[in-house]
Short mmCIF file of C-alpha atoms in Angstrom, two decimals:
data_model
loop_
_atom_site.label_atom_id
_atom_site.label_comp_id
_atom_site.label_asym_id
_atom_site.label_seq_id
_atom_site.Cartn_x
_atom_site.Cartn_y
_atom_site.Cartn_z
CA MET F 1 155.89 107.41 20.95
CA LYS F 2 153.19 109.56 20.07
CA SER F 3 152.18 108.83 23.88
CA GLY F 4 155.34 109.35 25.37
CA ILE F 5 155.63 112.93 24.69
CA TYR F 6 151.90 113.61 24.64
CA ALA F 7 152.93 112.36 28.85
CA LEU F 8 155.84 114.24 28.32
CA LEU F 9 154.31 117.97 27.79
CA PHE F 10 151.79 117.22 29.86
CA ALA F 11 154.32 117.17 32.76
CA PHE F 12 155.82 120.33 31.71
CA VAL F 13 152.45 121.93 31.77
CA PHE F 14 151.45 120.51 34.93
CA MET F 15 154.41 121.51 36.21
CA GLY F 16 154.04 125.36 34.97
CA CYS F 17 151.10 125.16 36.54
CA GLU F 18 152.03 124.05 39.75
CA GLN F 19 154.95 126.70 39.71
CA LYS F 20 152.60 129.51 38.49
CA GLU F 21 151.87 131.89 41.80
CA ASN F 22 148.11 132.79 43.09
CA VAL F 23 148.06 136.31 43.63
CA LYS F 24 144.86 138.32 44.25
CA THR F 25 144.08 142.01 44.80
CA TYR F 26 142.79 143.63 47.61
CA THR F 27 141.67 147.68 47.00
CA PRO F 28 142.43 148.78 50.65
CA ARG F 29 139.41 150.81 52.20
CA VAL F 30 139.59 154.17 54.65
CA LEU F 31 139.91 153.50 58.33
CA THR F 32 137.00 154.54 60.61
CA ALA F 33 138.63 155.53 64.13
CA ASN F 34 138.57 152.74 67.50
CA GLU F 35 138.52 149.28 65.09
CA SER F 36 139.52 146.75 66.33
CA PHE F 37 141.32 143.78 63.96
CA ASN F 38 141.35 141.04 66.60
CA ASP F 39 139.74 137.68 65.32
CA PHE F 40 140.75 134.12 66.42
CA ALA F 41 142.48 132.38 63.93
CA ASP F 42 139.95 129.92 61.93
CA GLU F 43 142.89 127.75 59.68
CA SER F 44 140.15 126.09 57.31
CA LYS F 45 139.93 130.06 56.15
CA GLY F 46 144.00 130.24 55.75
CA LYS F 47 145.71 132.53 58.14
CA LEU F 48 148.42 135.16 57.37
CA THR F 49 152.20 134.02 56.35
CA VAL F 50 154.98 135.80 56.30
CA PHE F 51 157.89 134.74 53.18
CA LYS F 52 161.11 136.47 52.13
CA SER F 53 161.98 137.59 48.19
CA THR F 54 164.57 139.25 46.23
CA ASP F 55 164.18 141.82 44.78
CA PRO F 56 165.38 141.10 40.98
CA ASP F 57 166.25 144.69 40.48
CA SER F 58 168.86 144.72 43.32
CA VAL F 59 170.87 141.05 42.02
CA ASN F 60 174.36 141.41 41.29
CA LYS F 61 174.02 145.60 41.21
CA ASP F 62 177.49 147.43 41.68
CA ASN F 63 178.21 144.49 43.30
CA LYS F 64 175.94 145.28 46.41
CA GLU F 65 174.31 142.80 49.19
CA ALA F 66 170.38 142.38 46.75
CA LYS F 67 167.48 143.60 48.74
CA VAL F 68 164.69 141.07 50.63
CA TRP F 69 161.43 141.85 50.57
CA TYR F 70 158.47 140.36 52.59
CA GLY F 71 154.98 138.88 51.58
CA ILE F 72 151.71 138.33 53.19
CA LYS F 73 149.55 135.08 51.86
CA VAL F 74 146.49 133.77 52.60
CA GLY F 75 146.76 130.13 52.54
CA ASP F 76 148.33 129.62 49.19
CA THR F 77 146.96 132.94 47.66
CA THR F 78 149.67 135.84 47.94
CA VAL F 79 148.41 139.90 49.66
CA ARG F 80 148.70 142.08 46.53
CA ILE F 81 147.46 146.17 47.40
CA GLN F 82 146.03 148.26 44.78
CA THR F 83 147.86 151.22 45.62
CA ASN F 84 146.30 153.69 43.17
CA MET F 85 142.91 154.45 44.07
CA THR F 86 142.42 155.07 39.86
CA ASP F 87 143.77 152.56 38.53
CA LYS F 88 142.30 148.60 38.98
CA ASN F 89 145.56 147.33 36.71
CA SER F 90 148.43 149.11 40.23
CA GLY F 91 149.61 147.04 43.23
CA SER F 92 152.33 145.78 45.33
CA SER F 93 152.96 142.45 47.32
CA ALA F 94 156.29 143.23 48.30
CA PHE F 95 157.19 144.95 51.82
CA SER F 96 159.46 146.04 53.60
CA THR F 97 158.39 146.21 57.37
CA VAL F 98 155.95 143.18 58.78
CA GLU F 99 154.97 143.82 62.51
CA PHE F 100 152.48 141.27 63.43
CA VAL F 101 149.75 143.25 66.25
CA ASN F 102 147.95 140.21 67.64
CA THR F 103 148.90 137.26 69.46
CA GLN F 104 145.99 135.65 67.06
CA LYS F 105 148.56 136.45 63.29
CA THR F 106 145.18 137.61 62.70
CA ALA F 107 146.22 141.44 62.41
CA VAL F 108 149.21 142.81 60.63
CA ILE F 109 151.06 146.12 59.78
CA VAL F 110 153.17 146.38 56.49
CA GLU F 111 154.84 149.40 55.15
CA LEU F 112 154.89 149.34 51.39
CA ALA F 113 159.28 148.40 49.56
CA ASN F 114 160.60 150.32 47.58
CA SER F 115 159.57 153.84 48.84
CA THR F 116 161.81 155.86 51.39
CA GLY F 117 161.13 158.20 54.06
CA LEU F 118 157.89 158.95 55.35
CA GLY F 119 156.28 158.78 52.28
CA SER F 120 156.13 154.73 52.70
CA PRO F 121 152.56 154.10 53.04
CA PHE F 122 151.36 151.57 55.47
CA TYR F 123 148.26 149.39 55.30
CA LEU F 124 146.80 146.70 57.61
CA ILE F 125 146.22 143.02 56.51
CA ALA F 126 144.10 141.75 58.66
CA LEU F 127 141.36 138.09 59.02
CA LYS F 128 137.89 139.40 59.76
CA SER F 129 135.57 136.54 60.23
CA GLY F 130 137.59 134.03 57.65
CA LYS F 131 137.62 137.54 55.16
CA VAL F 132 140.56 139.38 54.00
CA GLU F 133 140.19 143.12 54.20
CA VAL F 134 143.34 145.85 53.44
CA VAL F 135 143.09 149.40 55.26
CA ASN F 136 144.98 152.45 54.69
CA PHE F 137 146.99 154.23 57.37
CA TYR F 138 146.59 157.47 55.91
CA ARG F 139 144.97 160.75 56.79
CA PRO F 140 145.92 163.94 54.95
CA SER F 141 148.44 166.46 56.14
CA THR F 142 149.41 169.94 54.96
CA SER F 143 152.67 169.07 56.37
CA ASN F 144 154.64 167.19 54.47
CA ASN F 145 157.60 169.57 54.46
CA GLN F 146 158.74 169.20 58.36
CA ASP F 147 157.46 165.58 58.42
CA ASN F 148 160.68 164.52 57.24
CA ARG F 149 162.00 166.17 59.68
CA LEU F 150 160.16 165.64 63.43
CA VAL F 151 157.97 162.22 61.97
CA LYS F 152 158.99 159.00 62.42
CA GLY F 153 156.87 155.69 59.68
CA ILE F 154 156.70 153.77 62.03
CA HIS F 155 157.96 153.76 66.41
CA LYS F 156 157.29 150.08 68.57
CA VAL F 157 156.17 152.14 72.08
CA GLY F 158 157.47 149.82 73.81
CA ARG F 159 155.05 146.14 74.89
CA SER F 160 152.14 148.77 74.64
CA GLY F 161 152.07 148.77 70.44
CA TYR F 162 152.60 150.82 67.77
CA LEU F 163 153.10 154.52 67.02
CA ILE F 164 152.83 155.75 63.07
CA ARG F 165 153.18 158.52 61.45
CA ASN F 166 152.47 160.41 65.18
CA ASP F 167 149.09 159.96 63.59
CA PHE F 168 147.33 156.25 64.43
CA PHE F 169 148.82 154.06 67.93
CA VAL F 170 148.06 150.19 67.02
CA THR F 171 148.10 148.75 70.84
CA THR F 172 149.41 144.71 70.32
CA VAL F 173 147.16 143.74 73.59
CA ASP F 174 144.10 143.70 71.52
CA ALA F 175 145.18 144.92 68.16
CA ARG F 176 142.67 148.05 68.07
CA VAL F 177 143.44 151.21 65.94
CA TYR F 178 143.21 154.65 67.41
CA PHE F 179 143.38 158.46 66.35
CA MET F 180 146.24 160.35 67.83
CA LYS F 181 144.03 163.77 68.28
CA ARG F 182 146.37 165.99 65.74
CA GLN F 183 147.17 169.77 67.30
CA ASP F 184 146.19 171.20 64.54
CA PRO F 185 143.84 169.18 62.53
CA LYS F 186 145.26 170.56 59.76
CA GLU F 187 148.42 168.23 60.53
CA ARG F 188 150.32 165.79 61.63
CA ILE F 189 151.11 166.09 65.12
CA GLN F 190 154.81 168.42 64.53
CA GLY F 191 156.57 166.53 67.34
CA ILE F 192 159.06 164.22 69.38
CA HIS F 193 157.18 161.45 70.67
CA LEU F 194 158.94 161.32 74.16
CA ILE F 195 157.26 159.58 77.14
CA ASN F 196 154.24 157.89 77.94
CA SER F 197 152.03 157.98 81.59
CA PRO F 198 152.78 154.79 83.75
CA ASP F 199 149.19 153.49 82.52
CA LYS F 200 151.05 153.83 78.73
CA LYS F 201 147.66 155.56 77.89
CA THR F 202 149.03 159.37 77.61
CA PHE F 203 151.97 160.43 75.20
CA VAL F 204 153.76 163.07 75.59
CA PHE F 205 154.98 164.55 72.47
CA LEU F 206 158.07 167.24 72.27
CA VAL F 207 156.66 170.13 69.81
CA SER F 208 158.79 173.54 69.09
CA ASP F 209 157.65 175.59 72.04
CA ALA F 210 155.39 172.82 74.61
CA LEU F 211 155.01 169.47 75.66
CA TYR F 212 151.60 168.42 73.55
CA GLU F 213 150.08 165.59 75.72
CA VAL F 214 147.05 163.02 74.42
CA HIS F 215 145.14 160.35 75.54
CA TYR F 216 144.36 158.47 72.90
CA PRO F 217 141.80 155.98 74.28
CA THR F 218 139.21 159.22 74.65
CA GLY F 219 141.17 162.04 72.58
CA GLU F 220 141.68 164.23 75.51
CA VAL F 221 144.64 166.60 75.50
CA PHE F 222 146.86 168.98 76.90
CA THR F 223 149.33 171.32 76.38
CA GLN F 224 152.13 172.13 78.98
CA PRO F 225 154.21 175.38 77.79
CA LEU F 226 158.10 174.60 78.55
CA SER F 227 159.87 177.23 80.13
CA GLY F 228 163.54 179.23 78.67
CA LYS F 229 165.80 176.73 81.08
CA ALA F 230 163.85 173.53 78.90
CA PRO F 231 166.94 172.13 76.88
CA LYS F 232 166.61 172.44 73.24
CA VAL F 233 168.18 168.54 72.52
CA ALA F 234 165.27 165.68 72.45
CA GLU F 235 167.97 163.56 74.54
CA TYR F 236 167.85 166.08 77.37
CA MET F 237 164.42 166.42 78.13
CA PHE F 238 163.65 163.04 79.86
CA LYS F 239 166.28 164.46 82.89
CA TYR F 240 165.11 168.16 82.30
CA ILE F 241 160.86 165.98 82.40
CA GLN F 242 162.13 164.47 85.66
CA ASP F 243 163.31 166.90 87.29
CA ASN F 244 160.63 169.10 86.68
CA TYR F 245 157.21 167.72 85.43
CA SER F 246 155.24 165.06 86.94
CA TRP F 247 152.36 163.24 86.70
CA GLN F 248 148.81 164.77 88.03
CA LYS F 249 144.76 163.14 86.95
CA ASN F 250 142.27 164.74 86.32
CA ALA F 251 139.15 164.55 87.49
CA LYS F 252 138.60 161.90 84.59
CA GLY F 253 141.44 160.50 86.38
CA ILE F 254 143.46 160.68 82.49
CA SER F 255 147.47 161.71 83.52
CA PHE F 256 148.85 164.49 82.28
CA LEU F 257 152.91 165.80 82.74
CA LYS F 258 152.22 169.12 84.53
CA ALA F 259 154.95 171.27 85.67
CA ASN F 260 155.76 170.79 89.66
CA PRO F 261 154.33 173.77 91.19
CA ASP F 262 157.29 173.17 93.26
CA ASP F 263 160.90 170.41 94.00
CA ASN F 264 158.68 167.44 93.63
CA ARG F 265 160.45 164.96 91.73
CA ILE F 266 158.39 161.29 89.44
CA ILE F 267 157.73 158.51 91.29
CA ASP F 268 157.39 157.08 88.84
CA GLY F 269 158.95 158.28 85.47
CA GLY F 270 156.87 156.66 82.74
CA ASP F 271 158.23 154.67 79.94
CA LEU F 272 160.90 156.60 77.24
CA GLY F 273 159.17 156.60 73.42
#
């Protein structure tokens, strides 16, 4: 009889161990310029997988649909990110956005859940040489008040990659992260991303009274002042640009959008943002 009870207790303990989730907390590091995270997958060391979970605080709350968050696992271990650098016990493994940025699926952009607007932190979770790295998409900015109005958190740029807070561009070709050169070093680009050059490498932002242009691979920039005839509403700008501006290459072969000296038209209008 005792042996049967012990066997039953052992079964319960074993089931409890099986159901216990493996979680590891990672401290995010700062990004350096033009880093690449395009490592090949080595499944023997684990791979990045996405799973869904339900926010328990939202279940049956006000009869609304429960919120679903995403999580990331490496093998059977859930990735948890330390969110307060002064508190090792802080952290989260729940994400509202998950976007892989290479075909090997060894690098993924995540946006922390339970945050709203521009304040939502973004991170890159990557496997490098079989080890997990977490990097923080963060650069200090003095323009937080205007950011909520002008700057998107994350913006997909065609098939080229993802623009994050007008501050970073992550390519989906080689999972490389570029810093977008700011118009003012102390603040994020205070404008709306409108269009890309035909080669996809120059970004054009509509700022207060100009087109601010960034060639992200080199960090070279150009500012094209707008005439008083330019529309004040962003959705009308593309047609105005087609009629009054053209892509012109400088001595380095970099394309910038410049005002036409005559009535020429843009033959290739580039990609809308």
